[in-house]
Tab-separated table of C-alpha atoms and ligand atoms in Angstrom:
chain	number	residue	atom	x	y	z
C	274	UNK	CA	-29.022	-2.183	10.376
C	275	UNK	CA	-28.308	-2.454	6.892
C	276	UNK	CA	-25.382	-5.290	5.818
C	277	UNK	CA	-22.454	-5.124	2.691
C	278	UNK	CA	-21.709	-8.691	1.917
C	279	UNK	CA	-18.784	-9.401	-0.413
C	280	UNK	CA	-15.604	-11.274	-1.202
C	281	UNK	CA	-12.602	-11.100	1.373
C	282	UNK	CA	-10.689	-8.575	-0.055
C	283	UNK	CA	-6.530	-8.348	0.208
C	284	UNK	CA	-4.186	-5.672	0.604
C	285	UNK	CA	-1.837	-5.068	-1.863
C	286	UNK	CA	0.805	-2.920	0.076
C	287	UNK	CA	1.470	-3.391	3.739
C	288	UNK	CA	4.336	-2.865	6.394
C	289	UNK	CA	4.018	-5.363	8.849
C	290	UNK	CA	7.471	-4.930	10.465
C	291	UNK	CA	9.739	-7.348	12.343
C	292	UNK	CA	10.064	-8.523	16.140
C	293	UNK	CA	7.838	-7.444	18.742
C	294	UNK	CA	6.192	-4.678	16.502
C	295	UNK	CA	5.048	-7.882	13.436
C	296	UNK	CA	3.344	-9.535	16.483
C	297	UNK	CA	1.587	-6.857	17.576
C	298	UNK	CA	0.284	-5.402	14.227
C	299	UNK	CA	0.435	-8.936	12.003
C	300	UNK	CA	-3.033	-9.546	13.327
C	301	UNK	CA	-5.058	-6.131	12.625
C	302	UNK	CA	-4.221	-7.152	8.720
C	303	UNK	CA	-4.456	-10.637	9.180
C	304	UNK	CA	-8.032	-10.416	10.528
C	305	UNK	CA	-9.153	-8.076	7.461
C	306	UNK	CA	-7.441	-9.690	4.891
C	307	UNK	CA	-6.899	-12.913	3.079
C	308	UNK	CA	-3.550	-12.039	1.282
C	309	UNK	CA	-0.817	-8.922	1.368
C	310	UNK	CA	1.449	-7.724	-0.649
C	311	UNK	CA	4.037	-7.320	2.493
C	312	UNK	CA	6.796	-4.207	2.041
C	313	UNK	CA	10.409	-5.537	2.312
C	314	UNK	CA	12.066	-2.420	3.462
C	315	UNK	CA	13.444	-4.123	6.919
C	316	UNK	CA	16.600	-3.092	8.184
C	317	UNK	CA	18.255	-5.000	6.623
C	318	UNK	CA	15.829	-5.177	3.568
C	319	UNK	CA	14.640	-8.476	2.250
C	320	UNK	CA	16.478	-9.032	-1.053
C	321	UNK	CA	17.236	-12.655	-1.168
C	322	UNK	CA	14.871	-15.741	-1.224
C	323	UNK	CA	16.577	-16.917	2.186
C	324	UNK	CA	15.587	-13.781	3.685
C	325	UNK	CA	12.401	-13.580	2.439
C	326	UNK	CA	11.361	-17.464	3.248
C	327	UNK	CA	12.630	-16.692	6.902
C	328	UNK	CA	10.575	-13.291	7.267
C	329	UNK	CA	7.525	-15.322	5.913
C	330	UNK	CA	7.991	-17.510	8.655
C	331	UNK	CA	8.003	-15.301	11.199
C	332	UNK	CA	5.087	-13.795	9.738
C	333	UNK	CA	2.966	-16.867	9.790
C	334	UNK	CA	4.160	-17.564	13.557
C	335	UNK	CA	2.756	-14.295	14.338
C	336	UNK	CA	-0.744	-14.861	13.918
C	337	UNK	CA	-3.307	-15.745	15.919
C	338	UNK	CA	-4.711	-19.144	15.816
C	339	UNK	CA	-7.648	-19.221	13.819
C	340	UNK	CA	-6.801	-16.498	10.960
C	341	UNK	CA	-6.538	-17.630	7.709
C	342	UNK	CA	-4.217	-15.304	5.942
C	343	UNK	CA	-1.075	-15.603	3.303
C	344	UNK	CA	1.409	-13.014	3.032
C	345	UNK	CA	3.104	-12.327	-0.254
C	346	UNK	CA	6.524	-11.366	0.107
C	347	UNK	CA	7.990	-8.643	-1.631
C	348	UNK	CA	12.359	-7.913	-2.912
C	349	UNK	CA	13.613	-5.113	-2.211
C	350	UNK	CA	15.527	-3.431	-5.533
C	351	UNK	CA	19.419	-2.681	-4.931
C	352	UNK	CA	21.693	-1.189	-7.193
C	353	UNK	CA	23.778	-4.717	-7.178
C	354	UNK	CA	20.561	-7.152	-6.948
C	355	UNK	CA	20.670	-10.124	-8.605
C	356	UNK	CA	18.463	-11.253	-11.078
C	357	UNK	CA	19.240	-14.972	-11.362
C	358	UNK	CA	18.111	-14.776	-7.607
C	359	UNK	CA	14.686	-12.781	-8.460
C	360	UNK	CA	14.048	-15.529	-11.027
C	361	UNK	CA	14.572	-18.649	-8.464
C	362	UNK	CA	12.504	-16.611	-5.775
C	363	UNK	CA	9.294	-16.051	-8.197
C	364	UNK	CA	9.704	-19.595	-9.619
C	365	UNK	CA	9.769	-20.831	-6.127
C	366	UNK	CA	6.551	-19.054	-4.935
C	367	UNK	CA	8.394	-16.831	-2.321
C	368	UNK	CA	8.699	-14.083	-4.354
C	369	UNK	CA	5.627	-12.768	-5.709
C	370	UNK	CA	6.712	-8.833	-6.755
C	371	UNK	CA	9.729	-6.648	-7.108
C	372	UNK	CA	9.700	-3.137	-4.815
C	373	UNK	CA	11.675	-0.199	-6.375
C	374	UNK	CA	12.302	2.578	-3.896
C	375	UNK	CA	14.611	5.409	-5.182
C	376	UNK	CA	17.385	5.310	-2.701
C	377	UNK	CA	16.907	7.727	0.291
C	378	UNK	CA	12.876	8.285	-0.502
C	379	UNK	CA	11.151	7.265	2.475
C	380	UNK	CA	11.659	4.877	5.672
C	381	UNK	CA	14.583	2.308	5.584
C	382	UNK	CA	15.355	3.003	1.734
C	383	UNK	CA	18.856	3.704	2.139
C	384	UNK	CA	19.732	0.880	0.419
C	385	UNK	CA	17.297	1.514	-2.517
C	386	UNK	CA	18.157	1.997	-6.343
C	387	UNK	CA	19.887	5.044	-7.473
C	388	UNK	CA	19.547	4.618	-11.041
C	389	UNK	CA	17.287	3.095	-12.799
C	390	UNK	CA	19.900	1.902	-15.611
C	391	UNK	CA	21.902	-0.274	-12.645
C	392	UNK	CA	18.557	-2.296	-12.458
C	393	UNK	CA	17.449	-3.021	-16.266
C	394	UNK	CA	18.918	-6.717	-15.981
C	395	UNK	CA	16.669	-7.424	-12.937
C	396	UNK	CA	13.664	-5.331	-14.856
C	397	UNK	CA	14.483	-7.527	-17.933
C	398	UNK	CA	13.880	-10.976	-16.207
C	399	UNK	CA	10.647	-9.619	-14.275
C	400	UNK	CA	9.045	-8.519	-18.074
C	401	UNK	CA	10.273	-12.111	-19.042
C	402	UNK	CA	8.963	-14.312	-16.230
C	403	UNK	CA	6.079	-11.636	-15.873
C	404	UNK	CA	7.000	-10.891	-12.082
C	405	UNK	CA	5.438	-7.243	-11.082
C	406	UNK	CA	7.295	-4.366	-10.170
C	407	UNK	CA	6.013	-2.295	-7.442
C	408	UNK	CA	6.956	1.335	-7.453
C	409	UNK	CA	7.619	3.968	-4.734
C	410	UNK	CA	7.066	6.945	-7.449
C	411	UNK	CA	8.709	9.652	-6.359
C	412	UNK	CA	12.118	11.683	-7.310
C	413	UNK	CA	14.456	12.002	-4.536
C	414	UNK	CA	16.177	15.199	-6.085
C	415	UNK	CA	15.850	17.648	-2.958
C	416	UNK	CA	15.595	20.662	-5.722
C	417	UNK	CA	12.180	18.915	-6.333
C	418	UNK	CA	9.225	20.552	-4.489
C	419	UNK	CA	7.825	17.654	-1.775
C	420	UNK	CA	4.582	18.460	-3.414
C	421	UNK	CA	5.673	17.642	-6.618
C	422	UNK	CA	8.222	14.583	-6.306
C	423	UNK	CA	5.043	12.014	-7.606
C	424	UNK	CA	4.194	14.222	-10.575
C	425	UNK	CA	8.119	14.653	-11.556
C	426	UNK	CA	8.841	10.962	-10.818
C	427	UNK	CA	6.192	9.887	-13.538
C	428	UNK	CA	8.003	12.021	-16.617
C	429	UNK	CA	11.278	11.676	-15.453
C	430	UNK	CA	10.875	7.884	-14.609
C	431	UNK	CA	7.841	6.161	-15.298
C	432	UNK	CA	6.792	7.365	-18.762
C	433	UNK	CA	10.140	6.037	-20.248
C	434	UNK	CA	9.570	2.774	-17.966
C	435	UNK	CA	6.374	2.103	-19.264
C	436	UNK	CA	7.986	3.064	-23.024
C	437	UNK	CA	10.902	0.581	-22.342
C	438	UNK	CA	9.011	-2.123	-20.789
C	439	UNK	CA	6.022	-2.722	-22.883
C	440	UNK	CA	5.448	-6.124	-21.100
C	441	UNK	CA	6.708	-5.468	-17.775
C	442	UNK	CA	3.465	-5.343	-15.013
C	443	UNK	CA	3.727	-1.826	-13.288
C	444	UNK	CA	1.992	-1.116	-9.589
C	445	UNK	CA	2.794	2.801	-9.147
C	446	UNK	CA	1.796	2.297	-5.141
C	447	UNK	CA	0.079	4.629	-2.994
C	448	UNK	CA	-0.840	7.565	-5.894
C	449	UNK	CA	-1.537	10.917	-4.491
C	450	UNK	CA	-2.002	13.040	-7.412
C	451	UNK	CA	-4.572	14.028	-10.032
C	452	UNK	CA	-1.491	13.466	-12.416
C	453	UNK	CA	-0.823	9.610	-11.239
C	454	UNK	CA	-4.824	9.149	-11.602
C	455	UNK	CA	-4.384	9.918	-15.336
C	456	UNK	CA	-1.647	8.859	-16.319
C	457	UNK	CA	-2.330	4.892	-14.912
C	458	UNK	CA	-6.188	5.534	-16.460
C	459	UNK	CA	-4.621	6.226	-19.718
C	460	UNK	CA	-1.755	3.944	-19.449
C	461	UNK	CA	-1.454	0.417	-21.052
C	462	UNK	CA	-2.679	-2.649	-19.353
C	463	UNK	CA	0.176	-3.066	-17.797
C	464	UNK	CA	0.069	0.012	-15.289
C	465	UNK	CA	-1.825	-0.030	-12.377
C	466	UNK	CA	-1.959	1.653	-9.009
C	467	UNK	CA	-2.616	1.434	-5.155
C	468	UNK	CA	-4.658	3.923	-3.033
C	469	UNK	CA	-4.430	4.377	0.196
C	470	UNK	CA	-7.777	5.028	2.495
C	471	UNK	CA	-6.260	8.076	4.123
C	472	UNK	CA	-4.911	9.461	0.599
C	473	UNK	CA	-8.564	9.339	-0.140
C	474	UNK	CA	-9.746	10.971	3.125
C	475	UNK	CA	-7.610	13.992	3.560
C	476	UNK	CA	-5.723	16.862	1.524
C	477	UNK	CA	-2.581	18.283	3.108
C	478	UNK	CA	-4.270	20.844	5.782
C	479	UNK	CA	-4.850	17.772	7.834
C	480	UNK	CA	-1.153	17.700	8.436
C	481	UNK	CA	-1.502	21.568	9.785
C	482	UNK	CA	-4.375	21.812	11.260
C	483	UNK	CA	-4.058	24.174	14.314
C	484	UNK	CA	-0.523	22.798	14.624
C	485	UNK	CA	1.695	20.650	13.092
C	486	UNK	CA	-0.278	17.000	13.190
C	487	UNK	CA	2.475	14.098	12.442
C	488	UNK	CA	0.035	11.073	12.702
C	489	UNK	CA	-1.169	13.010	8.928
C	490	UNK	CA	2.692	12.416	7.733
C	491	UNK	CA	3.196	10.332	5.128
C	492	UNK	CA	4.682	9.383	2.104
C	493	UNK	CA	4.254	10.464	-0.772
C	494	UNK	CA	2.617	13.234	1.396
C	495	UNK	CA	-0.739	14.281	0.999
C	496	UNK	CA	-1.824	16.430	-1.735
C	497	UNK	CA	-4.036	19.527	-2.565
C	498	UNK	CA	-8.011	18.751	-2.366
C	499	UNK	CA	-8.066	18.694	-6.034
C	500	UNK	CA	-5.560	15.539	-5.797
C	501	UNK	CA	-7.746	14.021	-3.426
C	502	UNK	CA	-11.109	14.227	-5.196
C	503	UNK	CA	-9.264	12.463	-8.238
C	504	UNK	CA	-8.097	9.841	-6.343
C	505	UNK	CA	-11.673	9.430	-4.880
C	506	UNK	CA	-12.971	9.617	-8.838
C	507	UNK	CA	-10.679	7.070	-9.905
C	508	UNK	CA	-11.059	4.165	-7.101
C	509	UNK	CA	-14.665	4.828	-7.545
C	510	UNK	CA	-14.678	4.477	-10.524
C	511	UNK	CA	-14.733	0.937	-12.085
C	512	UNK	CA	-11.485	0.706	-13.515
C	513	UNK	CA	-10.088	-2.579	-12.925
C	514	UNK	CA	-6.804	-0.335	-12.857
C	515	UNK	CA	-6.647	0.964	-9.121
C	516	UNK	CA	-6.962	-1.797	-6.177
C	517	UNK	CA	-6.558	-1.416	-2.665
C	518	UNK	CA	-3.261	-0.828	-0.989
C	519	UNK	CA	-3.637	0.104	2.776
C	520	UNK	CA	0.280	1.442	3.101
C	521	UNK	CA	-0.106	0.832	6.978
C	522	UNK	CA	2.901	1.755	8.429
C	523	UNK	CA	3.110	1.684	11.733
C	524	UNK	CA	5.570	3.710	14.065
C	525	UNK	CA	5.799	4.088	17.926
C	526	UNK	CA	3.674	7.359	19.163
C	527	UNK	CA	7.623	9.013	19.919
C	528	UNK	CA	8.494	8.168	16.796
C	529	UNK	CA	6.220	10.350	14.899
C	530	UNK	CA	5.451	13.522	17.930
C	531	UNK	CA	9.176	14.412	17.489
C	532	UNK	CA	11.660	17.190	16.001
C	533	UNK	CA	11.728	14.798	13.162
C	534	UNK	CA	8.840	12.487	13.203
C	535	UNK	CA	8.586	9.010	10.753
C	536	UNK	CA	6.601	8.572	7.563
C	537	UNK	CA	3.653	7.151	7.862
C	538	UNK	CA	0.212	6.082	8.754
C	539	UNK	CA	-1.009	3.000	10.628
C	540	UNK	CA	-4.177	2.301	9.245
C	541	UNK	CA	-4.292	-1.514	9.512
C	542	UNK	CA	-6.746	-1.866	12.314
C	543	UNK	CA	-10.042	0.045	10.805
C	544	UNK	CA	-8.705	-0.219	6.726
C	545	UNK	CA	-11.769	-1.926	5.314
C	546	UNK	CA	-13.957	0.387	7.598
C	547	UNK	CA	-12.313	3.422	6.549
C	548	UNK	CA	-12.415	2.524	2.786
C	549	UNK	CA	-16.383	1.738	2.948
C	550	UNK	CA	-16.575	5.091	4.608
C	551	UNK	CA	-15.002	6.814	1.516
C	552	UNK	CA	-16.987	4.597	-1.055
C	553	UNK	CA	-20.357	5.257	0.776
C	554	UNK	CA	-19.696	8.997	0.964
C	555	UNK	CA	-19.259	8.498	-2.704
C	556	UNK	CA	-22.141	6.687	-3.778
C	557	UNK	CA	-20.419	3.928	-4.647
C	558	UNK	CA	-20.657	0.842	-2.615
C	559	UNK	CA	-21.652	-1.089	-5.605
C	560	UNK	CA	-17.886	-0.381	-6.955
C	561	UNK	CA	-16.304	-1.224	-3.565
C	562	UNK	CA	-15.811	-5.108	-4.290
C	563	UNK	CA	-14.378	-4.869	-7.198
C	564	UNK	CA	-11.885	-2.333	-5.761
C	565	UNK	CA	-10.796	-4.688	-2.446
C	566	UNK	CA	-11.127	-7.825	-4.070
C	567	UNK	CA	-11.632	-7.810	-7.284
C	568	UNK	CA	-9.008	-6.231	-9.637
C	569	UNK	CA	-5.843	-6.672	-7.087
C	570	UNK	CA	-5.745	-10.471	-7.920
C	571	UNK	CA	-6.617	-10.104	-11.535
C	572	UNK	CA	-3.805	-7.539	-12.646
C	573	UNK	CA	-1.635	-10.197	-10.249
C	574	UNK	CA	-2.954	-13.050	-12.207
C	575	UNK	CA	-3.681	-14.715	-8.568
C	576	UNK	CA	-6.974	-16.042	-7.918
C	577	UNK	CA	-9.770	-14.349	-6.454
C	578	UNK	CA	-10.650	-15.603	-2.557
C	579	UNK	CA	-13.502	-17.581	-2.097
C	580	UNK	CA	-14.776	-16.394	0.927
C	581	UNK	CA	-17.482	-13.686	2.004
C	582	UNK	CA	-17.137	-11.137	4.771
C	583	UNK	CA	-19.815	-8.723	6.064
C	584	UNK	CA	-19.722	-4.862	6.638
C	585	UNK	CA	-22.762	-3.933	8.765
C	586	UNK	CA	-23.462	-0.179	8.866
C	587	UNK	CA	-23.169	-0.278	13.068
C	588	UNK	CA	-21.502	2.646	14.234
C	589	UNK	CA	-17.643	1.921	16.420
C	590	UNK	CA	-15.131	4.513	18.023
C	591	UNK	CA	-11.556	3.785	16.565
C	592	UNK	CA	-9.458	4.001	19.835
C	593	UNK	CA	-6.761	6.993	20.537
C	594	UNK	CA	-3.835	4.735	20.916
C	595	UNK	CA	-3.608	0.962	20.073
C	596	UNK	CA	-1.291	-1.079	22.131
C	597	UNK	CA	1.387	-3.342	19.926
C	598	UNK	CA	3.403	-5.511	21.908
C	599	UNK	CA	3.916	-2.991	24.046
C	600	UNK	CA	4.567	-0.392	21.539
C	601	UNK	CA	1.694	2.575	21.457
C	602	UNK	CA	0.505	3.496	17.879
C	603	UNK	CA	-1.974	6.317	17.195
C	604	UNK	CA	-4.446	5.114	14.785
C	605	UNK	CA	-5.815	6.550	11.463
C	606	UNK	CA	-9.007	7.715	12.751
C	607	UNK	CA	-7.890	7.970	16.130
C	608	UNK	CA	-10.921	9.214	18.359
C	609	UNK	CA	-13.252	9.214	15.458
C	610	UNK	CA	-16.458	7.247	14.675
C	611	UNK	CA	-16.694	5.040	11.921
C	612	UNK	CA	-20.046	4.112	10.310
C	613	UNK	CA	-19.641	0.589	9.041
C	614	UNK	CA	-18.139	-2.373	10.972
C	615	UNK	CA	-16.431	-5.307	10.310
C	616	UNK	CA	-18.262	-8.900	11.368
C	617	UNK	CA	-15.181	-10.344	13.225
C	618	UNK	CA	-17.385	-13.715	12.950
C	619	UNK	CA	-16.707	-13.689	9.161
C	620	UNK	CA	-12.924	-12.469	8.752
C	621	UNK	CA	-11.724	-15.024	11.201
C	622	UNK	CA	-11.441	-19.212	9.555
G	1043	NCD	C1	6.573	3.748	4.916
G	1043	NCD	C2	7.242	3.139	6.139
G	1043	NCD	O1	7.143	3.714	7.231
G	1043	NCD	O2	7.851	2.062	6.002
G	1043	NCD	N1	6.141	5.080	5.237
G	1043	NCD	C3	5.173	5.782	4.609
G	1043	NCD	O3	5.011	6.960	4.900
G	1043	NCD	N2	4.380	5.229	3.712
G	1043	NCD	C4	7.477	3.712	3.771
G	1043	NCD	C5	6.805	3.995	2.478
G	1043	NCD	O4	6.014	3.187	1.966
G	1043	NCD	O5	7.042	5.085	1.926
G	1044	ZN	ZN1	4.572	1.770	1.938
């Protein structure tokens, strides 16, 4: 049984969720990761350093005794947010990134920004105090093709953000396109980006396949194959630029088989598992630490974790349904084999 020792890695975009559904899915990321970059579209979001210090809370009362694990809490972007109040929350250490999500673009972002211009003050400080800003990249203009709502977000938005904020540290989260690939690759320092492990394991026809397959749904939706081979080329491919961002968002099993089914995939429970699965297939194992543990904390300027866990190559079923507090969640990966496993011995302090 061969073994794939390396640094606990950290996720740098998660939903954990609130209530009964944080306590039941808190624990899938908590026993795989040592930090996350925890998504702050509630309802109501998190956009004030109260409400972000009391979500934290309940976050850390969630888990298990015995885990180890520190979430990094996230504001939500408003048209009428305050900067002053950014400034105090990353000063404090309760706020350690900004999330822009064009208002009405995916799950709870009703209250999101709908210009860019109504947010330069906030944008301003974060460049100044050198706070990141994490970005849901795509247009909400319904003229747009779904397909192409990343690709049109990056020259309608991002080129002139990068062009306006030379300084400013830029996380375009969860890319799906060949076009995102490039442009962060080419793209100052500054400019990273997320990938998700199921961005990097299917194209679109998984959402079609025989029938229409909601647990595929996501956004941004899956691409073309040609999208999905250049996201596999770029997190393979030792740029310190792409990191690992799970995007786990989990929704009850009616939630997503419906006439109009929720966004999103809960991949919390088998992420590091599926991600070695993708890196193997590639060749690349010798690239996955870097990847999970490596380049996250560096473009954060956080420090790297200490500790070691072990993948052993020792073949597990991922479950059709996971239970949640009560709640039933299909899976990414449901019913499928996965190669490598996770030593539980290891991710648990
Ligand atoms: C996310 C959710 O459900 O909160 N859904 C998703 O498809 N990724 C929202 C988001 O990150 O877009
Ligand atoms: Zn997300």
């Amino acid at each position: 049984m061969s073994t794939f020792v390396m640094r606990r890695p950290d996720d740098w975009h998660v939903h954990l969720r609130d209530g009964a559904m944080l306590a039941g899915v808190v624990n899938f990321t908590a026993r795989q990761f040592a930090r996350a970059i925890v998504m702050p579209n509630l309802n109501p979001p998190v956009t004030t350093v109260a409400d972000a210090e009391a979500y934290r809370s309940r976050i850390l009362a969630a888990l298990e005794p015995g885990l180890s694990f520190k979430p990094l809490m996230t504001c939500y972007l408003t048209d009428g947010i305050d900067a002053a109040e950014i400034e105090r929350g990353f000063a404090a250490g309760v706020f350690t990134a900004c999330k822009l999500y064009p208002a009405h673009a995916t799950t709870n972002s009703s209250h999101g920004v709908t210009d860019i211009k109504n947010i330069h003050g906030a944008l301003d400080t974060m460049q100044r105090i050198g706070m990141p800003l994490l970005l849901h990249g795509e247009v909400t203009d319904k003229h747009v093709d779904i397909f192409d709502r990343e690709a049109v977000f990056i020259d309608r938005i991002l080129s002139k953000l990068v062009r306006d904020f030379p300084a400013l540290k830029i996380v375009l989260e969860h890319i799906t396109t060949e076009e995102a690939a490039n442009f962060v690759a080419e793209g100052p320092a500054t400019l990273a980006a997320t990938i998700t492990p199921h961005h990097l394991d299917y194209n679109r026809n998984a959402m079609f396949d025989g029938g229409i397959r909601p647990h595929f749904y996501c956004l941004p939706v899956a691409k073309r194959e040609h999208h999905r081979l250049a996201l596999r080329k770029a997190a393979t491919s030792g740029s310190a630029k792409f990191f690992l961002g799970t995007d786990s968002a989990p929704h009850a099993v009616g939630a997503k088989e419906t006439a109009c089914g929720c966004a999103g995939v809960f991949c919390a429970p088998h992420a590091l598992e599926a991600y070695a699965k993708v890196f193997d297939e590639e060749g690349a194992m010798d690239r996955f630490e870097a990847f999970a543990s490596e380049n996250g904390p560096r473009f954060y300027g956080l420090p790297l974790n200490e500790e070691r866990i072990t993948l052993t190559r020792d073949a597990q079923s991922v479950p059709d349904r996971i239970s949640a507090g009560g709640t039933e969640i299909v899976p990414f990966h449901a019913g499928a084999t996965l190669a490598w496993r996770l030593q539980p011995s290891n991710a648990a302090r």
